[in-house]
Tab-separated table of C-alpha atoms in Angstrom:
chain	number	residue	atom	x	y	z
E	1	MET	CA	5.818	24.985	74.062
E	2	PRO	CA	5.793	28.626	73.122
E	3	LYS	CA	3.673	31.019	75.091
E	4	ILE	CA	1.141	31.691	72.335
E	5	ASN	CA	-0.053	28.164	72.917
E	6	ILE	CA	-0.654	28.971	76.568
E	7	ALA	CA	-2.514	32.108	75.550
E	8	CYS	CA	-4.791	30.087	73.304
E	9	PHE	CA	-5.600	27.277	75.668
E	10	THR	CA	-5.152	28.466	79.245
E	11	VAL	CA	-8.767	27.767	80.172
E	12	LEU	CA	-9.032	23.977	79.881
E	13	PHE	CA	-12.004	21.798	80.626
E	14	PHE	CA	-10.610	18.590	82.004
E	15	LEU	CA	-11.982	15.826	84.089
E	16	PHE	CA	-9.596	16.697	86.880
E	17	SER	CA	-11.414	19.995	87.416
E	18	CYS	CA	-14.494	18.106	88.459
E	19	TYR	CA	-17.099	18.723	91.123
E	20	SER	CA	-16.281	15.792	93.411
E	21	LYS	CA	-13.400	13.473	94.215
E	22	ALA	CA	-12.587	10.570	96.472
E	23	GLN	CA	-9.529	8.645	97.466
E	24	ILE	CA	-9.215	4.870	97.377
E	25	GLU	CA	-6.460	2.982	99.114
E	26	ASN	CA	-5.708	-0.733	99.331
E	27	LYS	CA	-2.765	-3.019	100.023
E	28	THR	CA	-1.138	-2.646	96.622
E	29	THR	CA	-1.849	0.866	95.379
E	30	LYS	CA	-3.196	4.306	96.135
E	31	ALA	CA	-5.312	6.324	93.738
E	32	GLU	CA	-7.362	9.484	93.533
E	33	ALA	CA	-10.810	9.230	91.972
E	34	HIS	CA	-11.958	12.158	89.864
E	35	SER	CA	-15.643	12.122	88.952
E	36	THR	CA	-17.778	14.003	86.474
E	37	ASP	CA	-21.271	13.355	85.212
E	38	LYS	CA	-19.637	11.353	82.419
E	39	GLY	CA	-17.436	9.030	84.464
E	40	SER	CA	-14.462	8.682	86.782
E	41	VAL	CA	-10.720	8.337	86.407
E	42	PHE	CA	-8.429	7.000	89.103
E	43	LEU	CA	-4.943	8.487	89.338
E	44	ASN	CA	-2.214	6.491	90.987
E	45	THR	CA	-0.684	8.346	93.963
E	46	ASN	CA	1.611	5.596	95.208
E	47	LYS	CA	5.022	7.246	95.649
E	48	ALA	CA	6.678	3.902	94.951
E	49	ASP	CA	5.644	4.382	91.315
E	50	CYS	CA	7.489	7.679	90.901
E	51	ILE	CA	9.979	7.290	88.062
E	52	SER	CA	13.664	8.090	88.373
E	53	LEU	CA	15.363	10.736	86.253
E	54	PRO	CA	16.768	11.312	83.684
E	55	PHE	CA	14.031	9.994	81.420
E	56	GLY	CA	13.475	10.265	77.684
E	57	TYR	CA	15.814	10.753	74.734
E	58	SER	CA	19.041	11.868	76.358
E	59	ASP	CA	20.839	12.279	73.008
E	60	ILE	CA	18.354	14.539	71.214
E	61	SER	CA	21.083	17.144	70.682
E	62	LYS	CA	22.862	14.580	68.492
E	63	ARG	CA	19.790	13.745	66.422
E	64	ILE	CA	20.482	16.141	63.573
E	65	THR	CA	19.694	14.049	60.477
E	66	VAL	CA	16.479	12.487	59.194
E	67	ASP	CA	17.881	8.971	59.586
E	68	SER	CA	18.936	9.598	63.181
E	69	ILE	CA	15.474	10.952	64.043
E	70	LEU	CA	13.667	8.008	62.487
E	71	SER	CA	15.969	5.533	64.206
E	72	ALA	CA	15.165	7.160	67.551
E	73	LEU	CA	11.421	6.880	66.925
E	74	GLN	CA	11.825	3.233	65.931
E	75	ASP	CA	14.206	2.308	68.760
E	76	GLU	CA	12.613	-0.763	70.390
E	77	ASN	CA	14.449	-0.236	73.679
E	78	LYS	CA	13.245	3.341	73.928
E	79	LEU	CA	9.684	2.301	73.097
E	80	LYS	CA	9.852	-0.294	75.868
E	81	GLU	CA	11.095	2.389	78.269
E	82	ILE	CA	8.177	4.664	77.404
E	83	ASN	CA	5.693	1.801	77.640
E	84	SER	CA	7.142	0.925	81.052
E	85	LEU	CA	5.262	3.993	82.309
E	86	LYS	CA	2.247	1.664	82.060
E	87	PHE	CA	-0.401	3.534	80.109
E	88	GLU	CA	-3.325	1.579	81.480
E	89	LYS	CA	-6.204	3.904	82.361
E	90	VAL	CA	-8.349	4.851	79.363
E	91	ILE	CA	-10.049	8.252	79.239
E	92	GLN	CA	-12.980	8.914	76.953
E	93	LYS	CA	-12.242	11.665	74.459
E	94	ASP	CA	-15.325	13.680	75.427
E	95	LEU	CA	-13.869	14.132	78.912
E	96	VAL	CA	-10.827	16.068	77.797
E	97	LEU	CA	-9.956	19.104	75.700
E	98	LEU	CA	-6.322	18.947	74.685
E	99	PRO	CA	-4.074	21.966	74.193
E	100	GLU	CA	-1.996	21.996	71.061
E	101	GLU	CA	0.892	23.820	69.498
E	102	TYR	CA	0.295	26.014	66.511
E	103	ASP	CA	-0.837	24.190	63.354
E	104	VAL	CA	-0.305	20.601	64.471
E	105	LEU	CA	-3.643	18.853	64.053
E	106	LEU	CA	-5.731	18.077	67.114
E	107	PRO	CA	-5.867	14.373	67.903
E	108	PHE	CA	-9.517	13.861	67.009
E	109	GLY	CA	-11.580	14.357	63.888
E	110	THR	CA	-14.642	13.047	62.104
E	111	THR	CA	-12.693	10.229	60.473
E	112	VAL	CA	-11.586	8.651	63.751
E	113	ASN	CA	-12.997	5.229	64.503
E	114	GLU	CA	-14.831	5.887	67.759
E	115	LYS	CA	-14.448	2.295	68.955
E	116	TYR	CA	-10.651	2.517	69.041
E	117	ASP	CA	-10.260	6.150	70.048
E	118	HIS	CA	-7.994	6.042	73.129
E	119	ILE	CA	-6.347	8.452	75.503
E	120	LYS	CA	-4.481	6.813	78.363
E	121	ILE	CA	-2.919	7.959	81.640
E	122	ALA	CA	0.247	6.220	82.846
E	123	SER	CA	0.293	4.724	86.332
E	124	HIS	CA	3.964	5.669	86.780
E	125	PHE	CA	4.561	9.395	87.171
E	126	LEU	CA	6.940	12.187	88.227
E	127	CYS	CA	7.057	13.333	91.824
E	128	TYR	CA	8.024	17.012	92.028
E	129	ARG	CA	7.734	18.825	95.354
E	130	ASP	CA	4.031	18.820	96.279
E	131	TYR	CA	2.990	17.972	92.717
E	132	SER	CA	2.265	14.756	90.876
E	133	VAL	CA	3.138	15.019	87.183
E	134	TYR	CA	1.393	12.432	85.019
E	135	PHE	CA	2.083	11.221	81.494
E	136	MET	CA	-0.894	11.147	79.136
E	137	ALA	CA	-0.679	9.352	75.789
E	138	VAL	CA	-2.860	9.977	72.744
E	139	TYR	CA	-2.918	6.939	70.469
E	140	ASN	CA	-3.217	7.233	66.703
E	141	THR	CA	-5.880	4.784	65.567
E	142	VAL	CA	-6.394	6.161	62.062
E	143	ARG	CA	-4.888	4.794	58.831
E	144	TYR	CA	-2.686	2.275	60.641
E	145	ALA	CA	-3.285	-1.348	61.583
E	146	GLU	CA	-1.760	-1.029	65.049
E	147	PRO	CA	-2.408	1.933	67.371
E	148	PHE	CA	0.719	3.819	68.440
E	149	ILE	CA	1.469	6.805	70.645
E	150	GLU	CA	1.217	9.911	68.480
E	151	LYS	CA	1.256	12.533	71.239
E	152	MET	CA	2.319	12.529	74.853
E	153	TYR	CA	1.637	15.214	77.456
E	154	LEU	CA	2.892	16.028	80.922
E	155	MET	CA	0.144	17.097	83.331
E	156	SER	CA	1.074	18.751	86.618
E	157	THR	CA	-1.496	18.182	89.362
E	158	LYS	CA	-1.837	19.018	93.042
E	159	HIS	CA	-4.383	17.348	95.314
E	160	GLY	CA	-6.041	15.969	92.174
E	161	LYS	CA	-6.444	19.354	90.495
E	162	LEU	CA	-4.972	19.954	87.047
E	163	ILE	CA	-2.502	22.866	87.103
E	164	ASP	CA	-0.946	22.837	83.633
E	165	MET	CA	-0.213	20.668	80.581
E	166	LYS	CA	2.699	20.459	78.164
E	167	ARG	CA	3.037	18.332	75.039
E	168	ILE	CA	6.448	16.647	75.099
E	169	TYR	CA	6.255	14.033	72.331
E	170	LEU	CA	4.902	13.918	68.794
E	171	ASN	CA	4.956	11.304	66.045
E	172	HIS	CA	2.592	12.749	63.445
E	173	GLN	CA	2.562	11.161	60.000
E	174	GLY	CA	1.051	13.440	57.383
E	175	GLU	CA	0.258	13.148	53.705
E	176	MET	CA	2.853	12.715	50.923
E	177	GLY	CA	5.573	11.741	53.381
E	178	PHE	CA	5.307	14.967	55.383
E	179	ALA	CA	5.755	14.484	59.109
E	180	ASN	CA	6.170	16.327	62.421
E	181	TYR	CA	8.131	14.925	65.338
E	182	THR	CA	9.016	16.023	68.862
E	183	LEU	CA	11.463	14.185	71.118
E	184	PHE	CA	11.953	14.969	74.809
E	185	ASN	CA	14.301	14.507	77.720
E	186	ILE	CA	13.750	15.242	81.432
E	187	ASP	CA	16.999	15.622	83.362
E	188	LYS	CA	17.717	15.112	87.059
E	189	ASN	CA	16.889	18.760	87.764
E	190	TYR	CA	13.430	18.385	86.151
E	191	ILE	CA	14.464	20.518	83.187
E	192	ILE	CA	12.421	19.379	80.187
E	193	SER	CA	14.192	19.591	76.821
E	194	LEU	CA	12.147	19.405	73.612
E	195	GLN	CA	13.405	19.088	70.053
E	196	ASP	CA	10.989	19.594	67.141
E	197	TYR	CA	11.532	18.184	63.664
E	198	GLU	CA	9.536	18.918	60.526
E	199	LEU	CA	9.840	16.999	57.271
E	200	THR	CA	8.366	18.878	54.294
E	201	GLU	CA	9.173	19.615	50.660
E	202	SER	CA	11.882	22.008	51.816
E	203	PRO	CA	15.324	20.674	52.702
E	204	PHE	CA	15.317	19.311	56.234
E	205	GLN	CA	16.209	21.959	58.792
E	206	LEU	CA	16.750	21.323	62.470
E	207	LYS	CA	14.589	23.580	64.627
E	208	PRO	CA	16.079	25.179	67.777
E	209	SER	CA	15.614	23.100	70.904
E	210	ARG	CA	13.534	24.483	73.786
E	211	GLN	CA	13.652	23.888	77.507
E	212	TYR	CA	10.939	24.152	80.165
E	213	GLN	CA	10.837	24.081	83.933
E	214	ILE	CA	8.087	23.287	86.417
E	215	LEU	CA	7.616	26.435	88.502
E	216	PRO	CA	6.795	26.393	92.241
E	217	SER	CA	3.216	27.154	91.119
E	218	GLY	CA	3.098	23.881	89.175
E	219	LYS	CA	2.964	25.646	85.806
E	220	PHE	CA	5.393	24.997	82.971
E	221	ALA	CA	7.572	27.923	81.857
E	222	ARG	CA	10.312	28.351	79.277
E	223	TYR	CA	13.769	27.821	80.736
E	224	PHE	CA	16.962	29.454	79.418
E	225	ASP	CA	20.526	28.532	80.318
E	226	LYS	CA	21.703	32.143	80.464
E	227	ASP	CA	20.211	35.386	81.742
E	228	GLY	CA	20.233	38.639	79.772
E	229	PRO	CA	19.011	39.713	76.313
E	230	TYR	CA	17.695	36.914	74.090
E	231	LYS	CA	16.836	37.025	70.399
E	232	ASN	CA	16.173	34.560	67.597
E	233	ASP	CA	14.070	34.558	64.414
E	234	GLU	CA	10.799	34.267	66.361
E	235	GLU	CA	11.162	36.082	69.674
E	236	GLN	CA	13.212	38.559	71.645
E	237	GLY	CA	13.253	39.872	75.199
E	238	ILE	CA	15.029	39.690	78.557
E	239	VAL	CA	15.744	36.508	80.500
E	240	LYS	CA	15.895	36.801	84.296
E	241	ASN	CA	16.454	33.896	86.675
E	242	HIS	CA	16.302	31.603	83.624
E	243	HIS	CA	12.770	32.714	82.642
E	244	LYS	CA	11.132	35.319	80.427
E	245	GLU	CA	10.720	38.656	82.162
E	246	GLY	CA	9.096	41.921	81.128
E	247	LYS	CA	8.224	42.846	77.541
E	248	TRP	CA	8.725	40.306	74.745
E	249	ILE	CA	8.097	40.470	70.987
E	250	GLU	CA	7.046	37.138	69.481
E	251	SER	CA	6.387	36.497	65.771
E	252	LYS	CA	4.999	32.983	65.398
E	253	PRO	CA	2.170	30.968	63.866
E	254	ASN	CA	-0.924	31.346	66.029
E	255	GLY	CA	-3.268	28.381	66.395
E	256	SER	CA	-6.151	30.510	67.690
E	257	MET	CA	-6.483	32.486	64.474
E	258	ASP	CA	-9.521	31.182	62.547
E	259	LEU	CA	-8.664	31.992	58.933
E	260	GLN	CA	-12.187	31.110	57.784
E	261	LYS	CA	-13.734	33.511	60.271
E	262	TYR	CA	-11.157	36.205	59.514
E	263	PRO	CA	-10.257	35.676	55.809
E	264	GLN	CA	-8.524	39.044	55.652
E	265	PHE	CA	-5.663	37.443	57.559
E	266	THR	CA	-4.102	35.355	54.832
E	267	ASP	CA	-1.869	33.324	57.137
E	268	PRO	CA	-1.894	32.320	60.825
E	269	TYR	CA	1.143	34.374	61.850
E	270	THR	CA	0.777	37.109	64.448
E	271	TYR	CA	3.046	39.769	65.886
E	272	LEU	CA	2.671	39.569	69.649
E	273	GLU	CA	3.582	42.163	72.255
E	274	ALA	CA	3.668	40.044	75.412
E	275	GLU	CA	4.592	40.588	79.043
E	276	TYR	CA	5.939	38.091	81.563
E	277	LYS	CA	6.637	37.991	85.275
E	278	ASN	CA	8.692	35.106	86.656
E	279	GLY	CA	8.139	33.247	83.393
E	280	LEU	CA	4.325	33.523	83.402
E	281	PRO	CA	2.035	35.684	81.228
E	282	VAL	CA	0.772	38.851	82.943
E	283	GLY	CA	-1.004	42.055	81.928
E	284	THR	CA	-2.354	42.765	78.461
E	285	TRP	CA	-1.093	40.806	75.475
E	286	LYS	CA	-1.600	42.464	72.067
E	287	PHE	CA	-1.801	40.299	68.948
E	288	TYR	CA	-1.255	42.067	65.621
E	289	LYS	CA	-1.266	40.716	62.093
E	290	LEU	CA	2.306	39.893	61.118
E	291	LEU	CA	3.218	41.469	57.789
E	292	GLN	CA	5.958	39.560	55.991
E	293	LYS	CA	7.161	38.487	52.563
E	294	TYR	CA	7.914	34.944	51.469
E	295	ASN	CA	10.599	33.204	49.450
E	296	GLU	CA	9.089	32.618	45.985
E	297	GLU	CA	10.774	29.220	45.620
E	298	THR	CA	10.370	27.662	49.066
E	299	GLY	CA	7.408	29.598	50.424
E	300	GLU	CA	9.314	30.179	53.665
E	301	PRO	CA	8.866	33.565	55.413
E	302	LEU	CA	11.646	36.136	55.073
E	303	PHE	CA	12.394	37.168	58.638
E	304	ASN	CA	14.003	40.470	57.717
E	305	THR	CA	10.736	41.655	56.107
E	306	ARG	CA	8.588	41.199	59.224
E	307	LYS	CA	6.714	44.123	60.736
E	308	LYS	CA	3.646	44.849	62.840
E	309	GLY	CA	0.269	45.073	61.099
E	310	PRO	CA	-3.229	45.917	62.403
E	311	LEU	CA	-4.325	44.835	65.883
E	312	ILE	CA	-6.345	41.581	65.837
E	313	TYR	CA	-7.146	40.860	69.484
E	314	THR	CA	-5.952	41.304	73.075
E	315	GLU	CA	-5.723	38.978	76.059
E	316	MET	CA	-5.670	39.806	79.755
E	317	TYR	CA	-3.612	37.689	82.153
E	318	ARG	CA	-3.280	37.511	85.901
E	319	GLU	CA	-0.500	35.306	87.321
E	320	GLY	CA	-0.409	33.179	84.190
E	321	VAL	CA	-4.176	32.695	83.943
E	322	LEU	CA	-6.103	34.000	80.936
E	323	GLU	CA	-9.008	36.116	82.192
E	324	LYS	CA	-10.322	37.817	79.069
E	325	ARG	CA	-9.920	37.836	75.263
E	326	GLU	CA	-11.268	40.572	73.003
E	327	PHE	CA	-11.210	40.695	69.192
E	328	HIS	CA	-11.013	44.070	67.467
């Protein structure tokens, strides 16, 4: 998940950051109880339920056509493997604020049938050093007869406290046949590979895959195979010890930009001057309007026309935690 997403949603209200907690233990399972004034959720802490790796879609690098992507999403064996995580504990939607990437719709809206609105935590989880990493599924209950997993997140926790979240799976069906998908794989070294797919009016184009790693702090950070200078159509900077380091320039859609509140910004793209230390955001991040031209036929941005526009807002980070945001 690109770092702008982290900048937009670092401060999360989640039931795990609650005011009290307890631990229940019996002959068959262990669990941590997390309470708020709205309810409690019990997280399984039985190490016997830690899953083995690799896990996920190991062949995502070979899924390069629309048919191959759809066959992966419809693979009954893979669906059984995901369901074997045992998504059993239901969380009420008013107990959680989910982070999201860019312009992918949030999981809840006014048209959702409240009776069947489910978020579930899996009882089987990842064990990583001193952290427990849980799978959370968001079920689509709108427009379809049978609920299905539309989004899946990894949540790193320590002693019951939420450290970070990362969306790793997406099966979003839009209007007119448009769709967004994300497939994932977690290898034996806990490197998380994500592959995004977008089906629109334009010819299908495979997006670059991204990798993430769980840091010793429990936070998720971009992972790169090679150190040194890095550059693609959206970002450029230096990679050190497999993570972003120092100054980076990132030109991406920005989900925190409210186009209704700021109509002078005709699209959600921003030009970001960011800074990283050991893969985490630090210092002052400066978000500018991204000036760019578009292809008249496809509507796609022309990367070679991009340049920095006026300053929109800044964010202050300390060790990966957003402390302050100011609009200009």
